[in-house]
Coordinates of C-alpha atoms in Angstrom, one line a residue:
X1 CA -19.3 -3.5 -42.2
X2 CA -15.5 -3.2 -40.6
X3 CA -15.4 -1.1 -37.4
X4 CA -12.6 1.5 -38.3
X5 CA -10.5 -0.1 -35.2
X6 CA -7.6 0.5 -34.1
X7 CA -4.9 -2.8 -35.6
X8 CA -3.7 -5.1 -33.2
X9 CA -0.4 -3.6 -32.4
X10 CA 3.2 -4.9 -33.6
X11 CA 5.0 -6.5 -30.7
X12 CA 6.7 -3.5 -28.6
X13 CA 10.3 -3.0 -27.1
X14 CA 9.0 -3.1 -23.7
X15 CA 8.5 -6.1 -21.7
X16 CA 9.4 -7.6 -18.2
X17 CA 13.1 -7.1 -18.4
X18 CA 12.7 -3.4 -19.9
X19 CA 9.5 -1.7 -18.8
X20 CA 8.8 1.9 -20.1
X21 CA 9.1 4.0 -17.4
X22 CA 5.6 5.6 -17.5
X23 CA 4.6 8.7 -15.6
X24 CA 0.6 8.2 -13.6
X25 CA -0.8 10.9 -15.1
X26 CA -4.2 11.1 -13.6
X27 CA -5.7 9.0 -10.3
X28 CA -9.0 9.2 -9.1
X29 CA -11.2 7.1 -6.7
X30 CA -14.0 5.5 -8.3
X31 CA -15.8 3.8 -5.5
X32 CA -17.6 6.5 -2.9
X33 CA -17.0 6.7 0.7
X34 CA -18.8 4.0 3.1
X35 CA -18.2 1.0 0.3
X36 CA -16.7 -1.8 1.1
X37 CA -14.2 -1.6 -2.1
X38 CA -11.7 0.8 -2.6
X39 CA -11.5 1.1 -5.9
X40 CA -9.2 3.8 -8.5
X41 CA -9.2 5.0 -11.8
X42 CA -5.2 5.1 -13.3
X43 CA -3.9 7.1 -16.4
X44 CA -0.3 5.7 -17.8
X45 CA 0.9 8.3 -19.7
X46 CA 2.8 6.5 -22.8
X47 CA 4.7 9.5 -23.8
X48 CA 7.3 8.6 -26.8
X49 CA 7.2 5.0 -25.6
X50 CA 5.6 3.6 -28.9
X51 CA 3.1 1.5 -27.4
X52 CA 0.4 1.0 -29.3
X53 CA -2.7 -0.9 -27.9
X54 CA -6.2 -2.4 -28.2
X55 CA -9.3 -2.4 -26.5
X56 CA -9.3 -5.3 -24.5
X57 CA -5.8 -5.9 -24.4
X58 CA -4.0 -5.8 -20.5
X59 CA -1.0 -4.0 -19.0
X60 CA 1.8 -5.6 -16.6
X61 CA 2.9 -3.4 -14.1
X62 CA 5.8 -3.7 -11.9
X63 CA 5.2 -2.7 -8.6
X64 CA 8.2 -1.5 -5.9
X65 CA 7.1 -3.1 -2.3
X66 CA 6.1 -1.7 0.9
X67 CA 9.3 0.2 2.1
X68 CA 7.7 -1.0 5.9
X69 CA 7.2 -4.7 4.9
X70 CA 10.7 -5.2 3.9
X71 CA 12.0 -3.4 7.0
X72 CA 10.1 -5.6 9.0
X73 CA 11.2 -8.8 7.4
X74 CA 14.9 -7.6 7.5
X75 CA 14.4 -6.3 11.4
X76 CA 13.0 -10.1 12.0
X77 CA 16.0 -11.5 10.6
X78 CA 18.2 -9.4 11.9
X79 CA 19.6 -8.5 8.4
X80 CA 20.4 -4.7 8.6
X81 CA 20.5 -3.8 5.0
X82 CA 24.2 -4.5 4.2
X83 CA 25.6 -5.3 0.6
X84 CA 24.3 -8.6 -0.4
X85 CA 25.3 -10.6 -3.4
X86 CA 23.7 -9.1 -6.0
X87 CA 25.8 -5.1 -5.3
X88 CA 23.4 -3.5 -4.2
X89 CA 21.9 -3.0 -0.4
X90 CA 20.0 -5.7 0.7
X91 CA 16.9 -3.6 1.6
X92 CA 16.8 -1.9 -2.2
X93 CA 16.7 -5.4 -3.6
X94 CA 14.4 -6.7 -2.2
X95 CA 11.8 -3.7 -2.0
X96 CA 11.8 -3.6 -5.9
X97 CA 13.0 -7.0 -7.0
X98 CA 11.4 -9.9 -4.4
X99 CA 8.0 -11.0 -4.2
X100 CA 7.4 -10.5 -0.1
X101 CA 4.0 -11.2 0.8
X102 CA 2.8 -14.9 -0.9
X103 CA 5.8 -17.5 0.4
X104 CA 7.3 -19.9 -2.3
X105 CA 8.1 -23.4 -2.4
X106 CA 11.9 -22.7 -1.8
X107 CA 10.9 -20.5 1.5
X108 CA 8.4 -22.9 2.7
X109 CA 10.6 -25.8 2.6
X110 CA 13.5 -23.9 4.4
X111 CA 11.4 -22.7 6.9
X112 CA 9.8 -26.2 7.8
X113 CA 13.3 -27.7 7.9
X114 CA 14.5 -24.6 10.4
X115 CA 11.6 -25.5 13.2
X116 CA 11.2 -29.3 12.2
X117 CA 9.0 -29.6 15.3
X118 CA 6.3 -26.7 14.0
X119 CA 3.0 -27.3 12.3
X120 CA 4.4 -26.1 8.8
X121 CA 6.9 -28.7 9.0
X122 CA 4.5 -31.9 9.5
X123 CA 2.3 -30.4 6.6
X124 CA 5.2 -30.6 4.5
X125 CA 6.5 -33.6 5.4
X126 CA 3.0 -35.4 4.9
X127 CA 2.9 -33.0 1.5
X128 CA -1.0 -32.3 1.7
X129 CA -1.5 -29.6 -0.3
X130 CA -4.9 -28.9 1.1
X131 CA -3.5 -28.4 4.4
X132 CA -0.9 -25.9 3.5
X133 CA -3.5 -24.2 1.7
X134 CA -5.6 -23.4 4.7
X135 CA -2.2 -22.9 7.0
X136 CA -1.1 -20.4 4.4
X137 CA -4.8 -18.9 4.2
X138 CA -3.9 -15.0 6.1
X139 CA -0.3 -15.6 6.4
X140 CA 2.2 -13.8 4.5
X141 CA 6.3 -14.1 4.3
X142 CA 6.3 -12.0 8.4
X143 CA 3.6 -14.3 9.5
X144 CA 5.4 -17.2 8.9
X145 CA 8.7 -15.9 9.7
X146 CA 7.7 -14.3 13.3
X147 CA 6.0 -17.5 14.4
X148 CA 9.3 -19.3 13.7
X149 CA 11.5 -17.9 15.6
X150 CA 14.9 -20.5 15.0
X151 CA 13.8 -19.6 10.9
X152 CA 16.9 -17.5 10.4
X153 CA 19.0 -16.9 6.9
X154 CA 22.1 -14.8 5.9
X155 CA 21.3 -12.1 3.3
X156 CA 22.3 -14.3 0.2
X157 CA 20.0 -17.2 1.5
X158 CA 17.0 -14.6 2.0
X159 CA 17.4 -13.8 -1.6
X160 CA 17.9 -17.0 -3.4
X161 CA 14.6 -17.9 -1.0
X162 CA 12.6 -15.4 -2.2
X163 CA 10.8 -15.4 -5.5
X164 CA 10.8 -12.6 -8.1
X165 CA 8.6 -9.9 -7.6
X166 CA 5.2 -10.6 -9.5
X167 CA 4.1 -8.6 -12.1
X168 CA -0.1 -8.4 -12.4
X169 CA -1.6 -7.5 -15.5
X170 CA -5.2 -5.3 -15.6
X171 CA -7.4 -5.4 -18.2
X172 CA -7.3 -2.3 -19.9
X173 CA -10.3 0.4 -19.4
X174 CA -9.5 2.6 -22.4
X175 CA -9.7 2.3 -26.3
X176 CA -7.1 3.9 -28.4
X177 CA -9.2 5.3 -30.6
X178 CA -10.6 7.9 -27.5
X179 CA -6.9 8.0 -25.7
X180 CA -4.5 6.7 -27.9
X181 CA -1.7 8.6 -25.4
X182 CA -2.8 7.4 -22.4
X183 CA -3.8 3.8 -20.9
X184 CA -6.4 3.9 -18.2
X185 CA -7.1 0.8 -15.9
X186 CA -9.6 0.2 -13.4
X187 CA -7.8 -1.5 -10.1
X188 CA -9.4 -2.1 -6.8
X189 CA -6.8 -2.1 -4.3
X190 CA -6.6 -5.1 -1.7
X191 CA -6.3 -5.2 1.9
X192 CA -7.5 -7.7 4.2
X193 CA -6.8 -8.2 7.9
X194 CA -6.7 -12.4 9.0
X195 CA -8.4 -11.2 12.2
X196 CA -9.5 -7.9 14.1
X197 CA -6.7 -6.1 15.1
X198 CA -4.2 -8.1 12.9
X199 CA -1.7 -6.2 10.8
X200 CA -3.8 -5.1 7.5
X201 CA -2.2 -7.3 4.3
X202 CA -2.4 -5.9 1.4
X203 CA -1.9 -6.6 -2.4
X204 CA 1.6 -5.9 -3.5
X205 CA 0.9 -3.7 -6.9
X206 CA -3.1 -2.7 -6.1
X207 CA -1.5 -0.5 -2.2
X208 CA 1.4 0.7 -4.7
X209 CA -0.7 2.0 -7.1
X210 CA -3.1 3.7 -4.7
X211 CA -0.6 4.6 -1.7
X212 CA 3.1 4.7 -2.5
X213 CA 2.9 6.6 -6.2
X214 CA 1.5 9.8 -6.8
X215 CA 0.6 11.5 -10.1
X216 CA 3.8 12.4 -12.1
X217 CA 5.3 9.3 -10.9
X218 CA 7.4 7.1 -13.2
X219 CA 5.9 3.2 -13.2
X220 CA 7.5 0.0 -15.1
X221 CA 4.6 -1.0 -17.6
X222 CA 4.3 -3.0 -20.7
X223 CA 1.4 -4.3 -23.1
X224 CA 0.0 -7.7 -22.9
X225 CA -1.6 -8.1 -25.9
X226 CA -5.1 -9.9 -25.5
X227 CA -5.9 -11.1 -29.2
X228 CA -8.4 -13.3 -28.4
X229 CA -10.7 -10.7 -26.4
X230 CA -11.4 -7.8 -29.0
X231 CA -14.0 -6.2 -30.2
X232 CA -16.0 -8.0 -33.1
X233 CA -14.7 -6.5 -37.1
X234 CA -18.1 -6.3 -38.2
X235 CA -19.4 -3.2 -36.8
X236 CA -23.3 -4.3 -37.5
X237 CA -22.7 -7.7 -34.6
X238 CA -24.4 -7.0 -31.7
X239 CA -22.2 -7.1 -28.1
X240 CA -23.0 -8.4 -24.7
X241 CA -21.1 -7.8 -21.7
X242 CA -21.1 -9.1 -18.4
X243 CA -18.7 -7.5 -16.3
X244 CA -19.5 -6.8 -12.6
X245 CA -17.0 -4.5 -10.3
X246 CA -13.7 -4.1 -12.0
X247 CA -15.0 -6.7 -14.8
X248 CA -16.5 -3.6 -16.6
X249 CA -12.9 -2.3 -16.8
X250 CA -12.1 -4.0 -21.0
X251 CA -16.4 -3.1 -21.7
X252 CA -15.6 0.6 -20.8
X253 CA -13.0 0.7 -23.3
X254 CA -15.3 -2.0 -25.8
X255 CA -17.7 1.1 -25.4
X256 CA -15.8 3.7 -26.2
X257 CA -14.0 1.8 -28.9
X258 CA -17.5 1.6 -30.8
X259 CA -18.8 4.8 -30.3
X260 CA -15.7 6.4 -32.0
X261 CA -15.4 3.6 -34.9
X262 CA -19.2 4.5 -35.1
X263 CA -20.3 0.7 -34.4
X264 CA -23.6 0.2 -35.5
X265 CA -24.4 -3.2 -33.8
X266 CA -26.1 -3.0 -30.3
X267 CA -24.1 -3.1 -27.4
X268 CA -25.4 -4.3 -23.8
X269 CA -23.8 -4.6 -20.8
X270 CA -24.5 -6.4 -17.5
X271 CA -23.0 -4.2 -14.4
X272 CA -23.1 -5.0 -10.7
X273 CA -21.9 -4.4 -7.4
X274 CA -22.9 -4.4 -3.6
X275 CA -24.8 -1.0 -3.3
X276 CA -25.5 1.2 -5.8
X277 CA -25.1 4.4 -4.1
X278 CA -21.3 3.7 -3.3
X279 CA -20.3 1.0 -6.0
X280 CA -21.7 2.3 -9.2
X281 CA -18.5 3.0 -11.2
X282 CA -18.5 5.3 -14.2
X283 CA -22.0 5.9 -13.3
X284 CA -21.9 9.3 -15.6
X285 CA -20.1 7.4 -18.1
X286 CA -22.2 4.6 -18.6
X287 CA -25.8 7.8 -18.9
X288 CA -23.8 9.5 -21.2
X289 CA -23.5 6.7 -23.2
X290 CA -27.2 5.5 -22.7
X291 CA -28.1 9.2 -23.5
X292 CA -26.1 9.0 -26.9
X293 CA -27.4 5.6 -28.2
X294 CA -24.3 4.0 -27.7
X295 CA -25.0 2.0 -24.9
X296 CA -28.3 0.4 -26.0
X297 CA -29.2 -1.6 -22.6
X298 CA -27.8 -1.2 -19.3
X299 CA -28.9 -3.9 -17.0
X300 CA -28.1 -3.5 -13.3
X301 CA -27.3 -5.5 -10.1
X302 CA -26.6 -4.4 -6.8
X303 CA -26.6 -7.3 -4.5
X304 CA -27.4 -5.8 -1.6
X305 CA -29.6 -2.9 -2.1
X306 CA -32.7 -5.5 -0.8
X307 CA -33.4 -8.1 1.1
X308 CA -33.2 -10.4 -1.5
X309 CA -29.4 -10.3 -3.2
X310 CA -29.7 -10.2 -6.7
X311 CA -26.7 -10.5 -9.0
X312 CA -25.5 -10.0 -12.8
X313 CA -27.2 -14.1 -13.3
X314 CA -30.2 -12.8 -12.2
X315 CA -30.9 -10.1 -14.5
X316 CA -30.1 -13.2 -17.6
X317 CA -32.5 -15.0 -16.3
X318 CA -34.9 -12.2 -16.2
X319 CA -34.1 -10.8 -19.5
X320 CA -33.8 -14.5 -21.0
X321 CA -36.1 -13.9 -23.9
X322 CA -34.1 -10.9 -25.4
X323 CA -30.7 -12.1 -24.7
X324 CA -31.4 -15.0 -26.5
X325 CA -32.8 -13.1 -29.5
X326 CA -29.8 -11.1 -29.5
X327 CA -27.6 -14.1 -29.2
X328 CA -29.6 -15.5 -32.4
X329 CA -29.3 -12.2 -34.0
X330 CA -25.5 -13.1 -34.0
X331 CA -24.1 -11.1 -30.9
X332 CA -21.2 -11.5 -29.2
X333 CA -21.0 -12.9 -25.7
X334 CA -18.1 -11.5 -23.3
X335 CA -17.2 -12.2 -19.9
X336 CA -14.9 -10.5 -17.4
X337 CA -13.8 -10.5 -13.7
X338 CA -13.8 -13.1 -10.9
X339 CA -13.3 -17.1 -12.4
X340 CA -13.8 -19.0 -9.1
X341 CA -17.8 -17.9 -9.1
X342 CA -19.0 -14.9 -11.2
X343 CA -18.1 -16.8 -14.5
X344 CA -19.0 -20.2 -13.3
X345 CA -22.6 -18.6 -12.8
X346 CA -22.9 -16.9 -15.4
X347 CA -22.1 -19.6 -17.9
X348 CA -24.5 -21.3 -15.9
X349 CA -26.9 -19.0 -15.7
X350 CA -26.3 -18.6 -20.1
X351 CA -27.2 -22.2 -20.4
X352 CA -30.4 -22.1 -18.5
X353 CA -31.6 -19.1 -20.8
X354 CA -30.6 -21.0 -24.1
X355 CA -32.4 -24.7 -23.0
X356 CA -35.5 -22.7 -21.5
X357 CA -35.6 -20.3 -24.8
X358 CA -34.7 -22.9 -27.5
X359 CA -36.8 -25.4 -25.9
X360 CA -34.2 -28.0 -26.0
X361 CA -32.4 -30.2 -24.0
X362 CA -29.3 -29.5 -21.4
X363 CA -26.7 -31.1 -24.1
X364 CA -28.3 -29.1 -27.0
X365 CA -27.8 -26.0 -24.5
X366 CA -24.0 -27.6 -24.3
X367 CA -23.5 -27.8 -28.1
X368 CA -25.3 -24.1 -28.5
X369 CA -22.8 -22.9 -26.3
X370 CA -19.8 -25.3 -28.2
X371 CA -20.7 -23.7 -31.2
X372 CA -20.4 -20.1 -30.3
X373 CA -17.1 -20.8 -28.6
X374 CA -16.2 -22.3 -31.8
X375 CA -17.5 -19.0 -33.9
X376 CA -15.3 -16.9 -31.1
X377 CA -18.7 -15.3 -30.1
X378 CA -18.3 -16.6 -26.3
X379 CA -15.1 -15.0 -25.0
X380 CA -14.4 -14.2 -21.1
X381 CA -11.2 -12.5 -19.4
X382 CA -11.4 -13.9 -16.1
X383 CA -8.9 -14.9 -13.0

């Protein structure tokens, strides 16, 4: 059977260069007070844009920049805001057009050569990547600029330094089967301090979206179509999902794609988080659909709700028997969220349950796992 899904959409009008202007229709927090996570719930409202879009697809969004961050930068330079080359004032272009917090190349290089004597400037001149790394680890575009001082440009210089203002794309939390009007993503906003009593850093588009817009608000967006991460055409194939924190974001919309196509193929999902009391995100969504059959198993981690941390791995290797019956029965295996660990252990933790469960061998665990890549039935969404 062929899940009555939405098509993959036609390529749209709207890209980088011309975002639809999109008025946030609806914000909420998701993550309760006392977490360690802030994260929000966000509604694009896509109005007579023409987007059309697909579970699991993601949306760019073009951020403006902390009004206060480019002040500062400019006030350090002693740039006042004048015209620049580009018509417009100096401080307008580069609070909506410059990337400010993550230094380029181009900057890094001008700064070194400007205090030749500094630590930035051996680093460079050796070129050991490693060691910029760590020097740039809590430092953003002020950082580096207050600690060196003779670093000075004219207006034109600032800009040609400067990269273009980044553009992040979220995985989309929505179907457009249940809100084919409205986009909703699923964004935890970053902030970090490099040390106690440091100014607070914070990511350019995730402290837009939660401090410097407010509902009615016109945003740049556009789609980012995600072919390769969809739901499965045949309705009857079972789904796994292993999304953790803001992972769950494209499995919300997964879920709600095949409740309303009226998917008849299991669908269970792997959710985690540090506590459950403050990080259990769409916590009446996800019994709703429990309560309605949709959602068929809901396994759950919250790492530190004991003494020993447990995590979404865990609960594989614990449930290793069924998900490899599942994954025999023909299911789909997704992945979503954080590359550098989550996935890495998960695909880890995947192979351990197939070699344990088939009763082969590490390399016929590795060709298992080949083969369902091949078959598109191991997909992840992960950075």
């Amino acid at each position: 059977a062929t899940a009555a899904a939405a098509d993959k959409p036609a390529k749209s009008k709207w890209n980088r260069k011309n975002p639809f202007p999109s008025p946030l229709a609806a914000t909420r927090r998701l993550s309760a007070e006392g977490s360690a996570k802030e994260i929000h719930h966000y509604e694009f409202d896509l109005a007579d844009s023409g987007i059309t879009y697909a579970a699991g697809d993601a949306l760019a969004v073009l951020p403006v920049n902390d009004p206060e961050l480019v002040s500062a930068i400019l006030a350090c330079l002693d740039l006042d805001g004048a015209l620049a080359a580009e018509e417009s004032t100096l401080f307008e272009t580069v609070l909506k057009t410059r990337e400010i917090r993550t230094p380029g190349k181009d900057l890094i290089a001008a700064v070194a050569e400007a205090s030749p004597d500094g630590g930035l400037a051996d680093i460079v001149r050796r070129d050991d990547r490693d060691a910029l790394d760590s020097f740039l680890w809590g430092r953003d575009i002020l950082d580096l600029l207050e600690e060196n001082p003779s670093a000075r440009f004219t207006a034109d210089e600032l800009l040609g330094l400067l990269r273009p203002q980044q553009s992040p794309q979220y995985s989309i939390s929505s179907s457009p089967l249940a809100s084919p009007d409205r986009i909703h993503l699923t964004v935890a906003s970053v902030r970090h301090s490099p040390e106690p009593g440091a100014r607070s850093h914070g990511g350019v588009c995730s402290t837009y979206l939660s401090d410097r817009i407010a509902d009615g608000d016109l945003t740049g967006i556009w789609l980012q179509p995600n072919n390769a991460f969809s739901v499965p055409e045949d309705a009857d194939r079972p789904v796994i999902m292993v999304g953790p924190g803001t992972g769950i974001a494209p499995f919300r919309g997964f879920l709600h794609e095949r409740a309303e196509a009226g998917a008849t193929g299991g669908n269970w999902l792997f959710f985690g988080d540090q506590h459950r009391a403050t990080d259990y995100i769409y916590e009446d969504e996800l019994t709703d659909l429990e309560e309605k059959g949709v959602l068929t198993k809901l396994s759950l981690a919250f790492s530190r709700d004991q003494a020993e941390k447990v995590y979404v791995q865990t609960r594989m290797r614990e449930e290793a028997e069924e998900l490899y019956r599942w994954l025999e029965d023909g299911a789909y295996f997704y992945v979503c969220g954080d590359a550098s660990r989550m996935a890495k252990d998960v695909e880890t933790a995947l192979l351990d349950v197939i070699a344990e469960q088939s009763g082969g061998s590490e390399n016929a665990a590795l060709e298992y796992l080949a083969t369902l890549k091949k078959e598109k039935r191991y997909v992840r969404d992960v950075y």
